[in-house]
XYZ file of C-alpha atoms in Angstrom:
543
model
C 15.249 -44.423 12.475
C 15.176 -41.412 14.637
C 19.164 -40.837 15.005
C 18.904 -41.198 11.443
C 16.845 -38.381 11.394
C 18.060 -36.365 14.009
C 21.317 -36.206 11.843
C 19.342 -35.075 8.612
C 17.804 -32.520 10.812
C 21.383 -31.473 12.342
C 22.825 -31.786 8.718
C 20.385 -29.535 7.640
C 20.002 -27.002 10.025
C 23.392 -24.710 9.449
C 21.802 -23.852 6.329
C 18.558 -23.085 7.912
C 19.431 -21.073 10.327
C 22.022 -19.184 8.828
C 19.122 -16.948 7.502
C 15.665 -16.037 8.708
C 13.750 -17.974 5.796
C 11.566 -15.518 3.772
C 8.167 -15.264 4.580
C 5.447 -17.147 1.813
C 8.955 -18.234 0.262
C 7.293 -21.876 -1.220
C 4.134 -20.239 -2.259
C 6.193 -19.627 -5.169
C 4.890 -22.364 -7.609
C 6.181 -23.657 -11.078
C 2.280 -24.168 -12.006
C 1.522 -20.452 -11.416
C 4.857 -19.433 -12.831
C 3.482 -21.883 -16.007
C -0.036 -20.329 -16.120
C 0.961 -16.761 -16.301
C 3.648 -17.715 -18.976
C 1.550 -19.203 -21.583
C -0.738 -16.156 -21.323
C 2.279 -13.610 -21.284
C 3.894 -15.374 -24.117
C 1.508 -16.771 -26.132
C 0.720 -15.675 -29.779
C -1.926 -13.352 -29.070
C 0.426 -11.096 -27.241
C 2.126 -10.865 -30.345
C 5.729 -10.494 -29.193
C 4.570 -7.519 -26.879
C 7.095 -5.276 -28.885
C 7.367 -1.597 -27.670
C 4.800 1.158 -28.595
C 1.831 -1.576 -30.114
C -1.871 -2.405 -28.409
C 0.004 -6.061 -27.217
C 2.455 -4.022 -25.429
C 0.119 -2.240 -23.370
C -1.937 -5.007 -22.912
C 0.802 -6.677 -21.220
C 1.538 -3.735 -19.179
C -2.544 -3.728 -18.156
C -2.079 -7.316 -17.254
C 0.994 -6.700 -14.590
C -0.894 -3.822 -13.175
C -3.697 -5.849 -12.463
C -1.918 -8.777 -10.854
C -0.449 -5.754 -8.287
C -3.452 -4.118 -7.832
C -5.625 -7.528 -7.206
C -2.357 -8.280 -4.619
C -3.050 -5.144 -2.608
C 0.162 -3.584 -3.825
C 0.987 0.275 -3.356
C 0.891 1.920 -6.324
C 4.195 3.680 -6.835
C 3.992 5.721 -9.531
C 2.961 9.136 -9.131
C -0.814 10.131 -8.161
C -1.761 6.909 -6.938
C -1.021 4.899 -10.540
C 0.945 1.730 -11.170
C 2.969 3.714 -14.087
C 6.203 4.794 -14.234
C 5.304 7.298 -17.511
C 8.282 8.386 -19.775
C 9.146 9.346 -23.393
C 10.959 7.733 -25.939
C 11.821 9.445 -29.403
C 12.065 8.200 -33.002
C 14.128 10.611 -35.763
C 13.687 10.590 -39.441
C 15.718 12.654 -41.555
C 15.100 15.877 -42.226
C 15.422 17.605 -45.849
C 18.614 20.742 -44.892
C 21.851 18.158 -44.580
C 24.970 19.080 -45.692
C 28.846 19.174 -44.940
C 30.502 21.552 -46.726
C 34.657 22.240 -46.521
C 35.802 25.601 -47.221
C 37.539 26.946 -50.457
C 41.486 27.216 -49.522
C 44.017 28.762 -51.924
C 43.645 26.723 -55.274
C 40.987 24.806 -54.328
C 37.254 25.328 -54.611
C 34.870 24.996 -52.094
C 33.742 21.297 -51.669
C 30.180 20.053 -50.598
C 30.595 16.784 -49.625
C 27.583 13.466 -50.437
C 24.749 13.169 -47.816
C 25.034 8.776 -47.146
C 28.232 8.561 -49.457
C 30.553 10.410 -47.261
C 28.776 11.752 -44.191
C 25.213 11.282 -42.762
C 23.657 13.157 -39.534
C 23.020 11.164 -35.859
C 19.958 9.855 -35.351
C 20.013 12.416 -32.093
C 21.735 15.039 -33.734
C 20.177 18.233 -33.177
C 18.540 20.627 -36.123
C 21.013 23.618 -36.664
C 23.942 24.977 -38.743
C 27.447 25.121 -37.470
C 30.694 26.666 -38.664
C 34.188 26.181 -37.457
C 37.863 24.699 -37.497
C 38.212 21.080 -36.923
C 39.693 19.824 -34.307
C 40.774 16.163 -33.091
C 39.631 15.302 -29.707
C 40.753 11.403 -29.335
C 37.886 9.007 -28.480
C 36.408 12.221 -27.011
C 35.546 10.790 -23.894
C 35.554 12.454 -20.436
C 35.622 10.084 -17.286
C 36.913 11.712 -14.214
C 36.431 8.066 -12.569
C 39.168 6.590 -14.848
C 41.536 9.370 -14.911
C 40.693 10.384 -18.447
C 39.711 13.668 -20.565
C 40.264 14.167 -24.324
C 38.845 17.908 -23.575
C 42.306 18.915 -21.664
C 42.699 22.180 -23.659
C 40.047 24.838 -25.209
C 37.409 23.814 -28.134
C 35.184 26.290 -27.797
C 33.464 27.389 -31.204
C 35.387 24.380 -33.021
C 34.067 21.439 -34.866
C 35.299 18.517 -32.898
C 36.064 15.120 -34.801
C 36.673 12.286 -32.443
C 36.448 7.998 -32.792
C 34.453 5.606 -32.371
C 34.230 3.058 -29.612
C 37.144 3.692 -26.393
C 40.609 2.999 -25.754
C 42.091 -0.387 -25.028
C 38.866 -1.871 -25.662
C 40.224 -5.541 -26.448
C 42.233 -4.922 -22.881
C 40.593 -6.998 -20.062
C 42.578 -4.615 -17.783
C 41.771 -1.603 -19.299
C 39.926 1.207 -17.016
C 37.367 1.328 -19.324
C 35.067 -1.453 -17.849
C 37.695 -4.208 -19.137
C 36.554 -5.746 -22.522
C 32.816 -4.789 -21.652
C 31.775 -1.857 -23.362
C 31.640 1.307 -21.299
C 29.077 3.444 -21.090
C 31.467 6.191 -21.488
C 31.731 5.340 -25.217
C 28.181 5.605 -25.990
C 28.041 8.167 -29.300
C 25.195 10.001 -27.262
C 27.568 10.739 -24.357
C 30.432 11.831 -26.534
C 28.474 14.663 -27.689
C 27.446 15.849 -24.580
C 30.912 16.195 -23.380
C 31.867 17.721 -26.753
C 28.606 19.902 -26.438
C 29.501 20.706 -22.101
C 33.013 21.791 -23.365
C 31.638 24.226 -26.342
C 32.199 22.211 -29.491
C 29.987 23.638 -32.119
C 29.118 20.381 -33.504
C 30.584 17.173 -33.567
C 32.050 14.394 -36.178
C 32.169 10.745 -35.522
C 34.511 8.316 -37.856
C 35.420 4.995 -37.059
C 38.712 4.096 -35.339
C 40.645 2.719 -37.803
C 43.439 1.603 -36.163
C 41.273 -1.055 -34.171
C 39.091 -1.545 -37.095
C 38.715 -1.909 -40.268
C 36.363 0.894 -42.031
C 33.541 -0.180 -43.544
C 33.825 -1.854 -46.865
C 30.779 0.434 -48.262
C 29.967 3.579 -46.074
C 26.563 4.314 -48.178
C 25.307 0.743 -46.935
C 26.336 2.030 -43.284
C 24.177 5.417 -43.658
C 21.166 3.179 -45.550
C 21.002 1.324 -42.188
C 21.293 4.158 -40.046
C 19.050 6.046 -42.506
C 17.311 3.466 -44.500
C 14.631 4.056 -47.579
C 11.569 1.925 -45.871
C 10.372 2.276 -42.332
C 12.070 0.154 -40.396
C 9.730 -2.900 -38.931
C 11.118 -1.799 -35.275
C 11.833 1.476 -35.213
C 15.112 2.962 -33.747
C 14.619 4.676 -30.283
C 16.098 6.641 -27.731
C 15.226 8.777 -24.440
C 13.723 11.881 -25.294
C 15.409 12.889 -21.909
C 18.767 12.222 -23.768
C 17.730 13.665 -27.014
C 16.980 16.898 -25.598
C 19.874 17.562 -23.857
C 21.538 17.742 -27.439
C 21.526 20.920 -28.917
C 24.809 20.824 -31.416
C 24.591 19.074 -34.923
C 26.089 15.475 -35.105
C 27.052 13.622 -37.866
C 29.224 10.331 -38.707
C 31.841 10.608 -42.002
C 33.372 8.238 -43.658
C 36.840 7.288 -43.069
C 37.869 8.435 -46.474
C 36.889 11.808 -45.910
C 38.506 11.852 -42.315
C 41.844 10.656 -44.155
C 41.650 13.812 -45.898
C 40.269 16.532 -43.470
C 43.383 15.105 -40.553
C 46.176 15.542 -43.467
C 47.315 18.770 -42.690
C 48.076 17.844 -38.844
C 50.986 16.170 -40.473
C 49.428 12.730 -39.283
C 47.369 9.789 -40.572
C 43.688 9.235 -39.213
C 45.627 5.473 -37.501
C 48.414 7.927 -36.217
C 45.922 9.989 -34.260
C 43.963 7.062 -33.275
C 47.254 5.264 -31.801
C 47.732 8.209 -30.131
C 44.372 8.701 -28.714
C 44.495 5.346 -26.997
C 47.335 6.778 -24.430
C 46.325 6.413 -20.901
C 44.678 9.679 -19.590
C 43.560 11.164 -22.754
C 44.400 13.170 -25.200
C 44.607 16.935 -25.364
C 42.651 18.526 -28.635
C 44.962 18.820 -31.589
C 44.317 21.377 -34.270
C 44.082 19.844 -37.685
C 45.041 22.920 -39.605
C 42.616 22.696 -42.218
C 40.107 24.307 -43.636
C 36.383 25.378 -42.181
C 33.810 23.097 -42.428
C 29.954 24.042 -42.102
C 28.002 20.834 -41.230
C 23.678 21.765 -41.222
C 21.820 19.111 -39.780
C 17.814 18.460 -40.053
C 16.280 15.492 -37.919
C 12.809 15.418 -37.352
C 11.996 13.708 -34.072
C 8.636 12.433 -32.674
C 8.253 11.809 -29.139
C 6.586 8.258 -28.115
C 4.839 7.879 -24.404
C 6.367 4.835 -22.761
C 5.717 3.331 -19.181
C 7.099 0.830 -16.969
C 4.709 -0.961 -14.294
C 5.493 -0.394 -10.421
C 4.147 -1.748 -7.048
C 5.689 -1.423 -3.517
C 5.536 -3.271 -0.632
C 6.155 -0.281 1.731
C 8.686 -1.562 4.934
C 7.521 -1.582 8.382
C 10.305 -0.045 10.095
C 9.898 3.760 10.354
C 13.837 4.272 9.909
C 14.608 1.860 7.320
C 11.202 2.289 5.277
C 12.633 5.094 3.057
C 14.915 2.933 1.481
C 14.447 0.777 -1.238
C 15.267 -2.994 -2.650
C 14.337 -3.063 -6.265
C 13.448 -6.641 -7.791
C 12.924 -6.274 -11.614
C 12.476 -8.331 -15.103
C 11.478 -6.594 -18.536
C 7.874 -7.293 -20.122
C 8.539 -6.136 -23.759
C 9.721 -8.405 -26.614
C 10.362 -8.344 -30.214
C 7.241 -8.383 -31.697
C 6.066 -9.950 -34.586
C 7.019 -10.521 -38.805
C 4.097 -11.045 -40.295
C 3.262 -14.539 -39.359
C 6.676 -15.213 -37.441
C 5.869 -14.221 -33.842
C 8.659 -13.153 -31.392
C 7.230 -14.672 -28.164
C 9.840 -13.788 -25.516
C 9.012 -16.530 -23.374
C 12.339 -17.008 -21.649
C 13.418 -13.332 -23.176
C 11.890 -11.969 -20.417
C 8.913 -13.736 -19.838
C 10.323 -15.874 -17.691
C 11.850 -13.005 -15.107
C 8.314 -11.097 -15.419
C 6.062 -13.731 -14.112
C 9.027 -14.645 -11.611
C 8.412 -10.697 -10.797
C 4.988 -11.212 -10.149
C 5.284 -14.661 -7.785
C 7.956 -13.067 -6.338
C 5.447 -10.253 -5.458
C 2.484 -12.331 -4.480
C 5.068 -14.028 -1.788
C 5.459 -10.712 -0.080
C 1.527 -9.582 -0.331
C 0.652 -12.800 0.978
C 3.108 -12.184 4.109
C 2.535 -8.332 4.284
C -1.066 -9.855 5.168
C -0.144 -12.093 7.868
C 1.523 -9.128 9.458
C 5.008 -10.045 8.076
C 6.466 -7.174 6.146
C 9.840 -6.020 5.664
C 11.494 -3.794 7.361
C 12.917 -2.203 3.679
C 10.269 -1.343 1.235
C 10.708 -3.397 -1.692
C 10.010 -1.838 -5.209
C 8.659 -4.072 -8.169
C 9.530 -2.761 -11.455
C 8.519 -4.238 -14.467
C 10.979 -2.242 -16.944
C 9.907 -1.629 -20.820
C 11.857 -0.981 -23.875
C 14.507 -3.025 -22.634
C 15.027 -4.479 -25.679
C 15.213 -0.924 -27.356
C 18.479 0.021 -25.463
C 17.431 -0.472 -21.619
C 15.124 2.542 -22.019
C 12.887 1.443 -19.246
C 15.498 1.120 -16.869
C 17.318 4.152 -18.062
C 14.282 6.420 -17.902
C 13.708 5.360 -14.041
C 17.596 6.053 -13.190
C 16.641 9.208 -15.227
C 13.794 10.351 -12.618
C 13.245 7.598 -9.563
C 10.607 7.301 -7.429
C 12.978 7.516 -4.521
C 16.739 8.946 -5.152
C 18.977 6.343 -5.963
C 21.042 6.813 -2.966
C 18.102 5.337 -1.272
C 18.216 2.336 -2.738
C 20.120 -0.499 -1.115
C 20.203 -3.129 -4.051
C 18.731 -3.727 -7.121
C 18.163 -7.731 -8.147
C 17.022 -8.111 -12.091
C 15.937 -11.115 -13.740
C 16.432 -11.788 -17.666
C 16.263 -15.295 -19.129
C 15.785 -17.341 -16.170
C 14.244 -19.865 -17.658
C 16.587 -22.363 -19.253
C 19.600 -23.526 -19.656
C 22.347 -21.910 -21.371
C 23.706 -23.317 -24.471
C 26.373 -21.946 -26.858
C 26.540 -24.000 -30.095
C 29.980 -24.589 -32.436
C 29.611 -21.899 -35.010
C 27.019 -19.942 -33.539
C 27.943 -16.328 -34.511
C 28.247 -13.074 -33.622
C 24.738 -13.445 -31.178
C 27.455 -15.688 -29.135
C 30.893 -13.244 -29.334
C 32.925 -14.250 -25.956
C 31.215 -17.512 -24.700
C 32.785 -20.387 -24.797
C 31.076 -23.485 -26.567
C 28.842 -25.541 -23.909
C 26.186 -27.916 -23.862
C 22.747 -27.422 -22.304
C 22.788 -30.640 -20.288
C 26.474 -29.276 -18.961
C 24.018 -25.329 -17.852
C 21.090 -28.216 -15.790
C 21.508 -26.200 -12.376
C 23.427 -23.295 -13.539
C 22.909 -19.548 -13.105
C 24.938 -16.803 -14.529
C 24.905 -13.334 -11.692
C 26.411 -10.708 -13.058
C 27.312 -7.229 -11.331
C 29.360 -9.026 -8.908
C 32.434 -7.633 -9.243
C 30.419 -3.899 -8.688
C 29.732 -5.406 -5.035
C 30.958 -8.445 -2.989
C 28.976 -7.417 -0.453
C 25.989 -8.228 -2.632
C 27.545 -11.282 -4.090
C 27.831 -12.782 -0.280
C 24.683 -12.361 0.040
C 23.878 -14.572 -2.743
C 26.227 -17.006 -1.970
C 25.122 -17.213 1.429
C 21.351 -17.270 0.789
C 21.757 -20.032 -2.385
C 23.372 -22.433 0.345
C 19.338 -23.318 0.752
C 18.348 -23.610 -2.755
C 21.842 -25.141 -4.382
C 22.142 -23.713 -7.927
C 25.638 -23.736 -9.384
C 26.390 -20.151 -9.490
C 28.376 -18.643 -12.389
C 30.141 -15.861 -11.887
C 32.170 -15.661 -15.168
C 30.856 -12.550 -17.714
C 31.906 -9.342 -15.342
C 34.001 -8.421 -18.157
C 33.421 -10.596 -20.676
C 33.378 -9.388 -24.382
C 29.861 -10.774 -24.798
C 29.367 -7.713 -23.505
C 25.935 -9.655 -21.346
C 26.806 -7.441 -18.398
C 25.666 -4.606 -19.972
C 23.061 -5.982 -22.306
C 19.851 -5.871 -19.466
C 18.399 -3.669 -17.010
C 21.169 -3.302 -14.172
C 23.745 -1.806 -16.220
C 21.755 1.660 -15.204
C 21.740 0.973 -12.077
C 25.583 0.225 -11.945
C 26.066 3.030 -13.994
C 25.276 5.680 -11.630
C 26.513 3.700 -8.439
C 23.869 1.496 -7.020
C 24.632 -2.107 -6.514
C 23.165 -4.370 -8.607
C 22.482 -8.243 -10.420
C 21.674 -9.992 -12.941
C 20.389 -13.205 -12.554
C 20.441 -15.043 -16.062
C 20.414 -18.982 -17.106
C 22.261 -17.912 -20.339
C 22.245 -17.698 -24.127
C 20.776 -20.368 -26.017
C 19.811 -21.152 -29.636
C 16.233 -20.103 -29.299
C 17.482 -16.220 -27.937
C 15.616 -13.966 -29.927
C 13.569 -16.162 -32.372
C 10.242 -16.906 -32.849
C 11.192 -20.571 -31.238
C 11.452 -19.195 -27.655
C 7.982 -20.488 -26.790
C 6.860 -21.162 -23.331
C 6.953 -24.854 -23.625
C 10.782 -24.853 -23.852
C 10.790 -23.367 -20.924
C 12.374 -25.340 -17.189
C 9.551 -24.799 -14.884
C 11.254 -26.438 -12.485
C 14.546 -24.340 -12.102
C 12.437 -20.847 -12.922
C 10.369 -21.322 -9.295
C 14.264 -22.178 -8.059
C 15.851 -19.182 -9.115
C 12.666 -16.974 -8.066
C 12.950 -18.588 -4.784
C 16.672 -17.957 -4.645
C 15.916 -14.194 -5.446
C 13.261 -13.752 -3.098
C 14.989 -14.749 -0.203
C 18.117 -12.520 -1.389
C 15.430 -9.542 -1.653
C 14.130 -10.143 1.729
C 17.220 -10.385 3.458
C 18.777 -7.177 2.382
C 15.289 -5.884 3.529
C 15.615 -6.360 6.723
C 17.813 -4.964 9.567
C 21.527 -5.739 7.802
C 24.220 -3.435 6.823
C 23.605 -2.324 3.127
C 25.998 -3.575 0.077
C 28.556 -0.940 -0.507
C 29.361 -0.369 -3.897
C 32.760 -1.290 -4.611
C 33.942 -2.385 -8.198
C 36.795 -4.628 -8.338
C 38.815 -5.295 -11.401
């Protein structure tokens, strides 16, 4: 009996010892992680949907749990808030798009929603000017490319949607993961930073097809009836723009691009050449677009805490573990309750916490502070997440990693004929997902990966690293894409789609208590090593 278990013990102890186990590590409990889930996502919270009482209420109930830890605030003057704004648009009454008289025609003022309608973060002004083709009109210095490689100034600038070789897994652009790059609010600050006058958006034709009816496409972006979650962005975005913006209809494209001799598909092949394209007069005649959006500016907050590190050179720098609190809210009766979606990476957030208040008073802290960010809005665009990257508590050179958790909580499960919800993943049964987890931002950082690899040899999860560039497009779709966005390496820990993903049947009883206090252990102990005394991650995509 004991060389029996003197060779457990010996079988056991390379994993052990490879790593200093983290401190409070198995006070992280599936019954607590249970407890705070049936509160967090029950029906009273009401789907905790951005800008509503439940919202805030869930917000009140993280900053308690920090505060009652002994947490340090980390928001400024001593609160628990991270405090941004968000900003809604409505449309304005002064819209129009007008093309210039030209010998033997008369002057023509084209349809607001039948063949043009502004941006929702289009500016409020009046522009006048030559058009001018720009490609996708997208400037990456990173990737070798600028559509801007000749003057624009004064011009109206018409460029595509979406970004060259998108369907490419080797393209530059991120692979078949959307870039950031393409993002309709960038393209106008690039148009606007090179002295475009305004700016018109039509859809890339030769990729895809136009829409069938471009008045349904302006009711959505415009509709009749408030929308029962409104549309948001940054206000920090939003006011940067300061040119009109509007989208027009391929139709009307087709005829402003005639007199460069081309077709709107010929200019779109050509846009897709690597590098860029340079602008391309269209030899036409002026067009004066007047835009009028009305915007209203919404507070928003995320909750933070710190742990602040005990080493008096390494304490400046930051490890970020995160998980997003808001939801979808409710339909009438037909509650959104977010349980896995991310319930389930909040209240991992907060055990996770708890682990390193309980050790920070037994005199164990790290030698890193540790940030704990619960983001909002995520499910508006990311807002949360963007807004910190936006203005951080620390620069973001300080910060070594950041680890986020979304839907961690059950198994992933991609059914035949599911839809567009489940574009890129490949059919798969839960029962085939039992001890799976998807990480994703590996390929941003191998450093970081290692370290999951290596700390996981204790816990045992199957780790999936398969949706780096993926056209699911999951990669970008939670908090770290931010984060990677402007350089800092980062993860996403996720058990995967499944049928109950943003319906009112993700409930907390569906949830696997079990693996959820796995994966939060798995996390913690990532979180604590890269605390301590180790060479930081480098951030270093590879394709």
């Amino acid at each position: 009996m004991k060389r029996t278990l003197a060779l457990l013990v010996a079988l056991a102890a390379p994993a052990l010892l490879a790593q200093e186990r983290a401190p409070e590590n198995d006070s992280i409990r599936q019954s607590d992680l249970r407890a705070d889930l049936f509160f967090l996502a029950s029906d009273a919270m009401q789907g905790r949907l951005a800008d509503t009482p439940e919202n805030r209420m869930a917000a009140e109930f993280i900053k308690s749990r920090f505060e009652r830890m002994g947490l340090t605030p980390a928001g400024r003057n001593g609160s628990f808030y991270h405090e941004y704004n968000l900003m809604t648009a409505s449309l304005g009454e002064d819209n129009a798009l007008v093309v210039s008289a030209t010998t033997g025609d008369a002057e023509r003022r084209l349809r607001l929603r039948q063949d043009y309608y502004p941006l929702s973060f289009s500016a409020s002004g009046r522009a006048r000017g030559r058009l001018v083709f720009a490609g996708f009109g997208i400037v990456s210095p990173e990737r070798d490319h600028d559509d801007y490689r000749g003057s624009i100034e004064g011009q109206i600038v018409l460029v595509l949607n979406h970004e060259p070789g998108e369907r490419d897994p080797d393209s530059v652009f991120d692979g078949l993961v959307t870039s950031e790059a393409s993002r309709a609010v960038r393209k106008a600050l690039y148009a606007q930073d090179h002295g475009a006058a305004a700016l018109l958006i039509v859809t890339d034709v030769h990729n895809h097809d136009g829409p069938v009816n471009f008045r349904a496409q302006a009711d959505r972006a415009w509709p009749a009836s408030p929308r029962r979650v409104p549309r948001y962005t940054l206000s920090a975005w939003m006011n940067e723009i300061r040119i009109p913006a509007a989208q027009i209809s391929p139709a009307v494209a087709e005829a402003l691009v005639r007199g460069s001799g081309r077709t709107l598909a010929e200019l779109g092949e050509a846009a897709d050449a690597s590098g860029g394209v340079a602008p391309i007069p269209l030899n036409g005649p002026e067009l004066e677009l007047t835009t009028s959006v009305d915007r209203r500016v919404v507070p928003d907050r995320n909750v933070v805490a710190m742990i602040e590190g005990s080493d008096p050179e390494l304490s400046d720098e930051l490890v970020i573990i995160s998980a997003h609190y808001d939801h979808d809210g409710a339909d009438g009766a037909r509650i959104f309750n977010g349980a896995d979606d991310d319930g389930s990476g909040t209240v991992a957030l907060l055990e996770i916490a708890e682990a390193y208040a309980r050790a920070a008073e037994a005199g164990r802290r790290p030698q890193r502070s540790v940030l704990f960010a619960a983001w909002n809005s995520e499910e508006r665009g990311l807002l949360g997440a963007w807004a910190y990257t936006e203005d951080p508590i620390r620069p973001l050179d300080q910060t070594v990693a950041v680890l986020n958790m979304d839907m961690v909580g059950r198994n992933e499960e991609v059914p035949v004929g599911g839809g567009r919800r489940f574009t890129g993943l490949e059919v798969q049964t839960a029962e085939s997902n039992q001890n799976s987890v998807n990480i994703m931002g590996y390929t941003y950082s191998p450093d970081l990966r290692t370290e999951v690899e290596e700390a996981n040899e204790a816990y045992g999860l199957r780790l999936k690293l398969e949706y780096d560039n993926n056209a699911s497009n999951l990669l970008r779709r939670s908090d770290q894409w931010p984060f990677l966005q402007n350089k800092v390496p980062a993860l996403f820990f996720h058990t995967g789609l499944h049928p109950d993903y943003h319906t009112p049947y993700d409930r907390p009883e569906k949830i696997n208590y079990a693996k959820l206090e796995t994966i939060a252990r798995l996390v913690h102990q990532v979180s604590w090593n890269l605390a301590q005394d180790r060479p930081r991650p480098r951030y270093a995509p590879v394709r």
